[in-house]
């Protein structure tokens, strides 16, 4: 076993050697003690910093670029812009592969590849309250959904359901889409306005990559809400029957709390006031395998 003195001496010798990242990567795989040395040497060093720079600029949009999305393989990049177009790029060769005329009439805020579509299907959401589905191989918009009543801010998809995706919009709703349905209409999965008032806005959402049953939603408030998709399809019906729905959030759970007992702040300037109020009315609730508390 190497003594502390020998280890220190080896570090001194190592630090005097010229940098050779290929050699050090190999040594890290062979000798466990080289892992720490590797981290120390290559964490922040001048030669690496000097090599950092702009690889290339992808030029093609005529307005602000609001969203980017990699495909599953990581070799294609999609972008959406204020110019109401989506562009497919090969970023490693700095090439524009195609420009998609999306049919939107306002800024595009979100783009998403549909999983298991062989990068053929791209979904866009925009400030015109519309969600469009595009076939990139023929450069056509194949589905247009217009049920939202305010700006669409985020699209999410799950590999477990290759024909299904979700959208979050500033009308306070999260909608679910199933391209296998003949009606080609979306359904409201979560309606935050029923619990948080008419002015609530859904801003973002994300599917858990390890368990696609869990959907996280961010809105105009200081909370992240996590929903079990399996349990909330019948949420609205269950809520009307005063049954326990498949979700537990602060404003959902304590809707009967009198006005003024709790205040919500988007910014953190009065966070201490908010947390002081929460101490008196909030109790963590067990939900599946998780415990959710306020953020």
XYZ file of C-alpha atoms in Angstrom, residues 100-224:
125
model
C -40.068 24.073 -41.712
C -42.849 26.570 -42.416
C -44.846 25.674 -39.342
C -48.100 27.491 -40.053
C -47.882 29.374 -36.764
C -48.852 33.033 -36.761
C -46.801 34.055 -33.708
C -43.514 33.321 -31.937
C -42.576 29.665 -31.491
C -41.696 28.910 -27.861
C -41.185 25.145 -27.858
C -40.062 22.353 -30.187
C -39.970 18.624 -29.507
C -39.061 15.486 -31.437
C -41.688 12.774 -31.021
C -39.917 9.719 -29.541
C -39.484 6.645 -31.735
C -40.469 8.573 -34.870
C -37.010 8.166 -36.414
C -36.694 11.968 -36.169
C -39.509 12.261 -38.658
C -42.034 14.026 -36.411
C -41.473 17.450 -34.857
C -43.976 19.202 -32.585
C -44.124 22.968 -32.116
C -46.029 25.244 -29.735
C -46.383 28.980 -30.139
C -47.776 32.278 -28.909
C -50.776 31.835 -31.219
C -52.051 29.229 -28.693
C -51.599 26.465 -31.257
C -49.766 23.134 -31.202
C -48.681 21.805 -34.594
C -47.302 18.408 -35.584
C -44.987 18.273 -38.593
C -43.733 15.476 -40.830
C -40.163 16.508 -41.589
C -39.690 14.003 -44.410
C -42.343 15.694 -46.556
C -42.095 19.132 -44.889
C -45.808 19.249 -44.102
C -47.867 20.139 -41.048
C -50.015 17.053 -40.492
C -51.953 18.031 -37.339
C -53.025 21.383 -35.911
C -54.463 21.664 -32.402
C -56.108 24.867 -31.228
C -57.739 24.089 -27.896
C -55.434 26.268 -25.765
C -56.585 29.841 -25.204
C -53.209 31.413 -24.418
C -49.555 31.053 -25.343
C -48.136 27.520 -25.465
C -44.855 27.505 -23.551
C -43.659 23.893 -23.428
C -44.116 20.500 -25.057
C -43.132 17.236 -23.351
C -43.021 13.677 -24.663
C -42.282 10.261 -23.172
C -40.506 7.308 -24.830
C -42.967 4.945 -23.127
C -45.853 6.476 -25.119
C -44.550 7.226 -28.633
C -47.911 8.535 -29.899
C -48.632 10.749 -26.912
C -47.352 14.147 -25.829
C -48.325 17.032 -23.540
C -48.397 20.810 -23.682
C -48.370 23.527 -21.019
C -49.850 26.927 -21.759
C -50.490 30.246 -20.102
C -54.218 29.483 -19.955
C -53.340 27.427 -16.857
C -53.889 24.015 -18.416
C -51.806 21.003 -19.339
C -53.238 19.110 -22.296
C -52.631 15.566 -23.467
C -52.543 14.535 -27.127
C -52.845 11.056 -28.625
C -52.153 10.913 -32.354
C -53.963 7.567 -32.580
C -57.290 9.185 -31.707
C -59.507 9.679 -34.739
C -60.927 12.938 -33.381
C -57.443 14.462 -33.187
C -58.516 16.568 -30.231
C -56.581 17.050 -27.033
C -57.937 16.600 -23.527
C -57.245 18.626 -20.406
C -55.015 16.592 -18.133
C -54.525 19.264 -15.456
C -56.506 22.476 -15.064
C -54.736 24.669 -12.536
C -57.419 27.348 -12.785
C -59.822 25.110 -10.868
C -57.550 25.356 -7.835
C -55.391 28.428 -8.209
C -57.645 30.953 -9.933
C -58.131 32.182 -13.469
C -54.823 34.038 -13.652
C -52.525 31.047 -13.087
C -50.231 30.251 -16.022
C -48.548 26.935 -16.767
C -45.006 27.745 -17.851
C -43.132 24.473 -18.239
C -43.393 20.722 -17.857
C -41.071 17.727 -17.953
C -41.450 13.958 -17.991
C -39.324 11.926 -15.579
C -36.858 10.119 -17.899
C -36.536 7.174 -15.506
C -40.262 6.775 -14.871
C -42.436 8.254 -17.597
C -45.517 8.086 -15.372
C -44.457 11.235 -13.511
C -45.061 14.660 -14.993
C -43.624 17.795 -13.375
C -45.354 21.118 -13.991
C -44.083 24.614 -13.292
C -46.530 27.515 -13.161
C -46.777 31.147 -12.084
C -46.030 30.380 -8.459
C -43.185 29.167 -6.229
C -44.049 25.480 -6.528
C -43.187 22.525 -8.705
